[in-house]
XYZ file of C-alpha atoms in Angstrom:
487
model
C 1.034 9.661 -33.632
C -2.123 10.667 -31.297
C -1.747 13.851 -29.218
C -5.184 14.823 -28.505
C -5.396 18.276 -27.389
C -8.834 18.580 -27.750
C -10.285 20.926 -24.511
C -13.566 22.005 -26.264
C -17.061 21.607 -24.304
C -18.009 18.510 -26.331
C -14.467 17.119 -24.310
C -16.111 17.735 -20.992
C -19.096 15.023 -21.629
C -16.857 12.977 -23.557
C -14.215 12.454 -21.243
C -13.634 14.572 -18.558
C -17.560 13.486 -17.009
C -17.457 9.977 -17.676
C -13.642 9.682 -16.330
C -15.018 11.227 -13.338
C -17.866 8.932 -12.621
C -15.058 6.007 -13.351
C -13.044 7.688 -10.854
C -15.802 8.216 -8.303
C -17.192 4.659 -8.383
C -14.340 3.243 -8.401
C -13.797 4.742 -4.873
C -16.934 3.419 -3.596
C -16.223 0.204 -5.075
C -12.753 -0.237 -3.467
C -13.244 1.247 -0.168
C -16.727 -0.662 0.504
C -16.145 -2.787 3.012
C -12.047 -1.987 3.240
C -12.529 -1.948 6.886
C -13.473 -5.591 7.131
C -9.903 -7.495 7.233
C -8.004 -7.044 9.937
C -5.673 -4.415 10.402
C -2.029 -6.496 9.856
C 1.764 -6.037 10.130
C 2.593 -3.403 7.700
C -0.546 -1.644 8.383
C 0.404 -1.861 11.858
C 3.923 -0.343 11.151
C 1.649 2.907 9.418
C -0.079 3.263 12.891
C 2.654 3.579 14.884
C 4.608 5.789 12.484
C 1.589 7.963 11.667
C 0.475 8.626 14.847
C 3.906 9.604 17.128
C 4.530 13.392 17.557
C 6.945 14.930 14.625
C 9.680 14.820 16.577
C 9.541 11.316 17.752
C 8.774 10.082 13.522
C 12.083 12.157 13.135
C 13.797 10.076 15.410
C 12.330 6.859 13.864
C 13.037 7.158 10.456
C 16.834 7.543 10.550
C 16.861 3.786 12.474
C 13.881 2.643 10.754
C 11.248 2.956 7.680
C 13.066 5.913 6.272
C 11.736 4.553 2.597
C 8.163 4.981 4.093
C 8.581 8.724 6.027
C 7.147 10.822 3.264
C 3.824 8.586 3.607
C 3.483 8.345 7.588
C 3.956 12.332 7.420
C 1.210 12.359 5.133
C -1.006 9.860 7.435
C -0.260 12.170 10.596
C -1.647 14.397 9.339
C -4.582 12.389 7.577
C -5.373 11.278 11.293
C -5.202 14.436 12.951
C -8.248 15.543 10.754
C -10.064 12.530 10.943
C -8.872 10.192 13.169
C -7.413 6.695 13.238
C -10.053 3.376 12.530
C -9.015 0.845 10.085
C -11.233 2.575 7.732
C -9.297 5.938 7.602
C -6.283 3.847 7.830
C -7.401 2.438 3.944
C -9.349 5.573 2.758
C -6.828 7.704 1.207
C -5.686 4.562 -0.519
C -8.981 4.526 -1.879
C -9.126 8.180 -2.949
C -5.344 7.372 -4.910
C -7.071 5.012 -6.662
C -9.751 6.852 -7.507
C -7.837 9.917 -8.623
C -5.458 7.573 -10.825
C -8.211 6.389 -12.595
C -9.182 9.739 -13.929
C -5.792 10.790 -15.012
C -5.321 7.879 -16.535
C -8.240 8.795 -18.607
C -6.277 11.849 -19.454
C -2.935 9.924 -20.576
C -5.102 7.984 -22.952
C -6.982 10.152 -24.477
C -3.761 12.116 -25.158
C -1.797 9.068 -26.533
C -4.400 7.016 -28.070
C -8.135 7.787 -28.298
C -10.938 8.619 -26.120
C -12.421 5.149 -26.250
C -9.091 3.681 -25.149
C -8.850 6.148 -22.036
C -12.473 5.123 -20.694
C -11.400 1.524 -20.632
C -7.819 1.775 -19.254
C -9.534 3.570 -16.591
C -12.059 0.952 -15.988
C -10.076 -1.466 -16.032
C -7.436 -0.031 -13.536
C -10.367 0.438 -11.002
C -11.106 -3.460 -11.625
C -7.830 -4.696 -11.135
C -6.976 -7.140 -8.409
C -3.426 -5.066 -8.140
C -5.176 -1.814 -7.746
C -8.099 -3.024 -5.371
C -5.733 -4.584 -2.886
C -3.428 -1.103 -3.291
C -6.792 0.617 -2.294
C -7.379 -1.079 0.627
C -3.867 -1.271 2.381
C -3.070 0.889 4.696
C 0.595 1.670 3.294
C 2.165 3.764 0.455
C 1.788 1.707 -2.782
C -1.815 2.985 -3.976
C -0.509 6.738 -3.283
C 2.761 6.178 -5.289
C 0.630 4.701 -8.123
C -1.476 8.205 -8.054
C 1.686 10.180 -8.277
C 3.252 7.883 -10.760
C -0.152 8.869 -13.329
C 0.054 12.354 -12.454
C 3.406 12.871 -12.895
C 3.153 11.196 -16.147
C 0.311 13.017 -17.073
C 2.119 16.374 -16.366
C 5.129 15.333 -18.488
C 2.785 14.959 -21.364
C 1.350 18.494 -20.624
C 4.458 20.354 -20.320
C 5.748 18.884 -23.537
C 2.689 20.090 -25.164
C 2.644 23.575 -24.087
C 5.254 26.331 -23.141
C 6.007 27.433 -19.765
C 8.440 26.875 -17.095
C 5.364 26.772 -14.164
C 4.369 23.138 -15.999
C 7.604 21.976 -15.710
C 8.057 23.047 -12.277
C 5.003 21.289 -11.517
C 6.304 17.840 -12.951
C 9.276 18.402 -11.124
C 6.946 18.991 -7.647
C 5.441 15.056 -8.383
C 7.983 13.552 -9.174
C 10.148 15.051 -6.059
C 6.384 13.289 -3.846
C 6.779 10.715 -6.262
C 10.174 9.324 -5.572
C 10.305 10.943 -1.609
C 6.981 8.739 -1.023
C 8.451 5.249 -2.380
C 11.996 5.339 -3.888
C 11.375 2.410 -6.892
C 9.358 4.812 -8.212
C 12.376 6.736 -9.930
C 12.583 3.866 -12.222
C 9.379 5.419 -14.257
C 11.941 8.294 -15.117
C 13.198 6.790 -18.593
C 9.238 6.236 -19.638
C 8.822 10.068 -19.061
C 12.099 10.863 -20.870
C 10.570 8.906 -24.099
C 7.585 10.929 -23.664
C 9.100 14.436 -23.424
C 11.560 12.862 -26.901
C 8.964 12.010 -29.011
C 8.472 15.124 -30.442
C 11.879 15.569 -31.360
C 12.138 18.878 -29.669
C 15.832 20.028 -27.921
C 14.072 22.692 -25.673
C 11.641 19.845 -24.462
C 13.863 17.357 -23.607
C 16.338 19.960 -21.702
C 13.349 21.480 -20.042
C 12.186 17.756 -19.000
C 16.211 16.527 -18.355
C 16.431 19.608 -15.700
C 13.107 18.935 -13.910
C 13.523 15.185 -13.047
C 17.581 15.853 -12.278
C 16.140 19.042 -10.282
C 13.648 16.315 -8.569
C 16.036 13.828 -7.860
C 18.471 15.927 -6.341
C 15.498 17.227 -3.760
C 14.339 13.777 -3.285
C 17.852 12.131 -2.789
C 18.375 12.353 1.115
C 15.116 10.531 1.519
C 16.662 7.630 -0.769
C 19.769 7.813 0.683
C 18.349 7.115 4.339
C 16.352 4.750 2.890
C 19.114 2.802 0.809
C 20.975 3.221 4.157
C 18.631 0.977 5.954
C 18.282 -2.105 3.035
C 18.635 -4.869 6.093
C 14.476 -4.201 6.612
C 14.236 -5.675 3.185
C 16.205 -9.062 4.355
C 13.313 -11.106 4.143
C 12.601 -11.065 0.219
C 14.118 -14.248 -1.184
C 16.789 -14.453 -4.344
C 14.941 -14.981 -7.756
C 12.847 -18.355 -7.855
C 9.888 -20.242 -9.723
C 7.533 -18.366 -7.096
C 9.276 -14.973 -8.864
C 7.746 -16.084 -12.352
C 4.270 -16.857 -10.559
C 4.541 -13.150 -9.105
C 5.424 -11.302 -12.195
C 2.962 -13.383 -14.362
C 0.140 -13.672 -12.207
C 0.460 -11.836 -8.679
C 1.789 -8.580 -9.885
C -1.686 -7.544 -11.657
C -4.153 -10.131 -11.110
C -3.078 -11.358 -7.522
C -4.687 -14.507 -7.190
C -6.491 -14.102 -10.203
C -4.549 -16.019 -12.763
C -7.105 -15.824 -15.445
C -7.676 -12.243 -15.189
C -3.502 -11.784 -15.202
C -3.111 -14.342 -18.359
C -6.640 -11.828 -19.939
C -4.728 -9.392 -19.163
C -1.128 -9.963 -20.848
C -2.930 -11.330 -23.539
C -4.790 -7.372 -23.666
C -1.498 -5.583 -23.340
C 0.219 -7.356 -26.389
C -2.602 -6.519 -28.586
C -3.121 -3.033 -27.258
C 0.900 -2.687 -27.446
C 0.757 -4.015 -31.492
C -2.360 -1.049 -32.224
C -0.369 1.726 -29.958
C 2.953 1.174 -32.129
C 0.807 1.559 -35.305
C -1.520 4.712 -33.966
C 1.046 6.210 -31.840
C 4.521 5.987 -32.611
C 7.061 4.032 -31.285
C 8.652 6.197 -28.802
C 4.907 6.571 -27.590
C 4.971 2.354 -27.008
C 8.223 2.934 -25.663
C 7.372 5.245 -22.761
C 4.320 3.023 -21.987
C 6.067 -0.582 -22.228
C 9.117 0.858 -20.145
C 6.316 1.532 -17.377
C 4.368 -1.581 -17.731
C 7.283 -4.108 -17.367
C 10.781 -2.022 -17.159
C 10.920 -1.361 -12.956
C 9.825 -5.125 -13.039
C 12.599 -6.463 -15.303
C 15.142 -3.947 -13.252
C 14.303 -5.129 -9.570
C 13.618 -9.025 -10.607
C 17.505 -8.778 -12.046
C 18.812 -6.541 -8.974
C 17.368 -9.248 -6.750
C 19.905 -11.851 -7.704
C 22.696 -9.693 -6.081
C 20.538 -8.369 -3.338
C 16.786 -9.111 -3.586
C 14.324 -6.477 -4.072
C 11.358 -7.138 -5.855
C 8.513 -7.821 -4.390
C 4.713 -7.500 -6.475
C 3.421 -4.528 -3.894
C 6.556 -2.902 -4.743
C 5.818 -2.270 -8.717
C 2.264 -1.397 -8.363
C 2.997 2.212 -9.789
C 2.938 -0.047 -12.743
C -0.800 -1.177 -13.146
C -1.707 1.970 -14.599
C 0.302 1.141 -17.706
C -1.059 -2.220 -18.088
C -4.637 -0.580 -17.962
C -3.085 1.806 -20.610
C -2.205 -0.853 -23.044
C -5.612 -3.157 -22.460
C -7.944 -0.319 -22.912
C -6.187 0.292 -26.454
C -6.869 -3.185 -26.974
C -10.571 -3.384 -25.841
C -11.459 -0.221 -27.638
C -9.355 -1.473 -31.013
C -12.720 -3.262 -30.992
C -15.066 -1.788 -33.680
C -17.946 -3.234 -32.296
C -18.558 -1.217 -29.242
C -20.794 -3.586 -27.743
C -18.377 -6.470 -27.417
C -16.033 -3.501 -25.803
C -18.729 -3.060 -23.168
C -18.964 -6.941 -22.580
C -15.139 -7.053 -22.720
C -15.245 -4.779 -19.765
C -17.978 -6.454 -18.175
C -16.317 -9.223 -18.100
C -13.455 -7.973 -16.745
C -15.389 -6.941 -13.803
C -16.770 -10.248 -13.622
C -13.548 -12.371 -13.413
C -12.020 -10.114 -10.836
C -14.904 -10.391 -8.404
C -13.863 -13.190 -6.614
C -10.572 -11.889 -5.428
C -12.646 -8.252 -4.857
C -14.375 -10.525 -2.335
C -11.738 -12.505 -0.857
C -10.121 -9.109 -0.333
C -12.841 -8.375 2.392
C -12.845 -11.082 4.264
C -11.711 -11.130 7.691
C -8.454 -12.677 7.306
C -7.764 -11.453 3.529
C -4.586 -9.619 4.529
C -1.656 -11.903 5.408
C -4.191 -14.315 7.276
C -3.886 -12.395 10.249
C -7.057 -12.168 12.528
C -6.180 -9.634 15.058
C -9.690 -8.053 15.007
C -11.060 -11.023 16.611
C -8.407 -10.926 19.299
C -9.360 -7.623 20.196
C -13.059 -7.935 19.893
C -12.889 -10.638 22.179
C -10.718 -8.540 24.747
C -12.805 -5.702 24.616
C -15.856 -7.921 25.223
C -13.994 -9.178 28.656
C -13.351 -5.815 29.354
C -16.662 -4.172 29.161
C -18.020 -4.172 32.130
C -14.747 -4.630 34.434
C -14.313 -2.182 37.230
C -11.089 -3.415 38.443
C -7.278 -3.249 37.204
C -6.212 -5.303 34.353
C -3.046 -6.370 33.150
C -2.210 -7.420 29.862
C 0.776 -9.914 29.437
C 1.775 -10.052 25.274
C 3.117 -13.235 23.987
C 4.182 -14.590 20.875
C 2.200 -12.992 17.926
C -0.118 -15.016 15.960
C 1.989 -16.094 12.750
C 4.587 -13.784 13.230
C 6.162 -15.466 16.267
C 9.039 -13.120 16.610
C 6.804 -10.155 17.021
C 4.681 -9.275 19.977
C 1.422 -10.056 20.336
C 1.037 -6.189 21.798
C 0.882 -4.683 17.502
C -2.587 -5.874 18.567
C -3.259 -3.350 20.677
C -1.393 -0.461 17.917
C -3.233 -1.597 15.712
C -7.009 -2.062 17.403
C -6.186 0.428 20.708
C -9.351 0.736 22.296
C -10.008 -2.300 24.137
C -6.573 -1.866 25.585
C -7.284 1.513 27.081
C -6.785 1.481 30.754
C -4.336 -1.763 30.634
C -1.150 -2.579 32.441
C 1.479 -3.814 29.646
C 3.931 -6.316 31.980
C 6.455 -7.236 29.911
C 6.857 -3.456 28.144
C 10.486 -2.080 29.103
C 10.160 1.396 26.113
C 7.672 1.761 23.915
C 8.741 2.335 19.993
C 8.182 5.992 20.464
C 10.665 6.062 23.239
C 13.066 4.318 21.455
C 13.250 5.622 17.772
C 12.338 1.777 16.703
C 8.547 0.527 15.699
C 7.719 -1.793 18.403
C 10.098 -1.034 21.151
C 11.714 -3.468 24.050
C 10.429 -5.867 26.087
C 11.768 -7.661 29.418
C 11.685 -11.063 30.098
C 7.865 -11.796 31.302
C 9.567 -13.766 34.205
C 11.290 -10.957 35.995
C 8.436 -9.094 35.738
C 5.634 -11.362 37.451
C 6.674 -10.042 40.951
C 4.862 -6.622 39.819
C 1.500 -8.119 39.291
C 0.502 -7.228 43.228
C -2.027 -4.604 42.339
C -3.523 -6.501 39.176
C -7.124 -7.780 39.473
C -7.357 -9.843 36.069
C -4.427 -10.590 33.388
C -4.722 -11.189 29.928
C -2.163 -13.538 28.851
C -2.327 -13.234 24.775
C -0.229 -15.246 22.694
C -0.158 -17.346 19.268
C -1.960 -20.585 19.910
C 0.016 -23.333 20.391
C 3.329 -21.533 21.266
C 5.564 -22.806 23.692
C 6.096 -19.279 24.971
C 5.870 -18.846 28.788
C 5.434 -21.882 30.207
C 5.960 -20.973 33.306
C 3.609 -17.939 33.542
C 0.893 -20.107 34.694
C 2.403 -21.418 37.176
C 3.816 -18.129 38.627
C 0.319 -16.736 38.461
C -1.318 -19.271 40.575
C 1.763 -18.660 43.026
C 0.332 -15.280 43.598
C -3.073 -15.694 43.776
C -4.726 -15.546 40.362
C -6.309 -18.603 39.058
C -8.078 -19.174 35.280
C -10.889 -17.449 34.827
C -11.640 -18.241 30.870
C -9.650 -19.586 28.450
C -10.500 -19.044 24.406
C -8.671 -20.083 21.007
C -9.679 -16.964 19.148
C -8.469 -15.284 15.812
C -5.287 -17.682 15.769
C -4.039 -16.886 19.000
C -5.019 -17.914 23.148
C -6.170 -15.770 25.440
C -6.320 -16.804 29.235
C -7.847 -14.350 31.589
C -6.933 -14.672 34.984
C -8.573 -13.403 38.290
C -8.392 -12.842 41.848
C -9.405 -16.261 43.760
């Protein structure tokens, strides 16, 4: 078995530098251009959460999102230092990434070889998993950080002596769980890390850290398991389940790079048993494909799985192809094997970054548009939100939480509380009809709704009655926008 301990100077250029400059480019090469698609539904959800006072994301979470309260506490107070554009939105995302990459480094070159933890952390920087975790403005990317560095500290504690270690592991895993509950499943893959050496004091010192962590971490889950009805849209096990573990869950819509990929792990999962030791293989397998295997099976009495929701995984997939890669002797077919990792994965890099790559939603364009209008008006507008664009039982105001500016300054007709006012995300809305009566001091109103809905038919209609006529009409990012004016 490999259990590099090796902290001497030659270390530092070996592995420490190079996993560093992984680390750092991989930043830059996830977060360039992050701010491109449009800001969508989840990522709106993080806005709202992330930017209430503390007392009103108190009140939230025990109606709604408690699974997600660790993270928008983090993000309130990511946007009170820097403020809130869609590219701070995906930035710390980025950073997760970034970090993960480097620690990952650090798990390899403790359980396998130096070689192996350059290219696991290469790869994870290249995957389509982990690039679409470091642009999304939600939780997945930062539980995949503290999913590495918890396992990373396990290994460390197990090494050495010294309750403060431990007490660190138990600190990540307490963020690691508190920030997205599935997590918890990595738990048996530390407990065959903290066995393998065979060592009673280890394994008690490891059992009463993660009990210690759960315990501290449990009301979060509770609330969370407490509000399972937000999770009624996943479907029962299917065909499209095999596509999502097989291809989606790593390679998104990558399918070679995902069948490359499998193909990598087995290989690197054959050399790990032989230079590592089973319960080594054990730990890493477990975290590769066990949270998978235990949600995919939940889901047939009450779905649960759902790709974003095992990315903490991809780490361990990059563990097991970089053995493979660098099982290699000939290191220049490991540098084209990585090369052409980055290669394959390119095209879904780039279809990450386009305008609609998240959920097809084009709300960016919507607001682009209304600010546009808007610039130069002097008078009082009025915005009236219809159905949203795709998501037809939603309101086509998450436009304005999620792109806020152009909205500045605008009447909201059909707005009875807002989300903040009552503990929800989105809030309550009146009927747009009894509401129309109270346009007597608008200039212009912005009717916004999903092109080709039904929604409101009478609005026009009642506008005309009271003295506002078209002004412009435009089919823009999925949805129409008529402006009306004075006459």
């Amino acid at each position: 078995m490999t259990n590099r301990q090796d902290h001497s100077h030659p270390a530092l250029w070996s592995l420490h530098v190079p996993a560093l400059m992984i680390g750092l480019l991989g930043i830059v090469f996830i977060a360039t251009l992050s701010w491109m698609p449009s800001v969508w539904y989840d990522e709106a959800a993080t806005v709202t959460g992330a930017t209430r006072s503390w007392a009103e994301l108190w009140q939230m979470i025990h109606n709604v999102d408690a699974v997600h309260a660790v993270y928008y506490a983090a993000m309130h107070v990511w946007f009170n230092i820097v403020g809130y554009s869609a590219f701070t939105l995906r930035l710390p995302s980025a950073l997760a990434i970034g970090a993960a990459a480097y620690l990952t480094a650090l798990i390899g070159d403790r359980i396998a070889s130096r070689h192996a933890a350059l290219a696991a952390a290469f790869i994870l920087v290249v995957m389509p998993r982990a690039t679409f975790a470091g642009t999304e403005g939600r939780s997945y990317a930062l539980s995949l950080f503290l999913a590495v560095l918890s396992t990373w500290l396990v290994l460390v504690a197990s090494s050495r002596r010294g309750w403060l270690l431990w007490a660190a592991y138990a600190a990540a895993t307490v963020a690691m769980v508190g920030l997205f509950m599935f997590s918890a499943l990595l738990l048996p893959a530390h407990l065959a890390l903290a066995w393998r050496g065979s060592d009673r004091r280890t394994i008690f010192a490891w059992l009463t850290s993660a009990v210690a962590a759960v315990l501290v971490s449990a009301p979060v889950v509770l609330l969370s398991l407490s509000e399972s009805k937000q999770v009624a849209w996943l479907g029962s096990p299917s065909s499209k389940t095999v596509t999502d573990v097989v291809t989606s869950q790593f390679g998104e819509h990558s399918a070679l790079f995902a069948g490359l990929l499998w193909a990598a792990a087995a290989c690197g999962a054959v050399v790990l048993r032989r230079t590592s030791g089973a319960r080594v293989l054990s730990s890493v397998a477990w975290w590769a494909v066990g949270p998978t295997l235990i949600l995919v099976f939940a889901s047939f009495v009450r779905p649960v799985y759902d790709p974003r929701y095992v990315t903490f995984c991809v780490p361990a997939m990059a563990l097991l192809s970089g053995v493979a890669v660098a099982s290699v002797r000939a290191r220049s077919l490991t540098a084209v094997a990585l090369a052409a990792a980055l290669v394959v994965t390119l095209p879904n890099w780039a279809s990450q970054r386009h305008s609609d790559g998240k959920d097809n939603a084009r709300w960016q364009e919507i607001a682009a548009f209304v600010q546009a209008e808007r610039q130069h008006a002097d008078g009082y507008d009025v915005a009236v939100f219809g159905p949203l664009p795709k998501r037809l039982a939603n309101s086509s105001r998450l436009i304005a939480v999620a792109y806020p500016e152009p909205f500045v300054g605008m009447g909201d007709l059909t707005l009875e509380r807002a989300g903040a006012q009552t503990g929800t995300l989105w809030g309550s809305d009146v009927p747009v009809e009894s509401r129309l009566g109270k346009l007597s001091t608008a200039d212009r109103v912005f009717v916004i709704q999903a092109a080709g809905s039904d929604w409101g038919r009478s609005v026009p209609r009642e506008l005309e009655r009271r003295g506002l006529s078209v002004e412009r009409r435009a089919d823009v990012g999925g949805a129409t926008v008529a402006i009306y004016a004075r006459s």
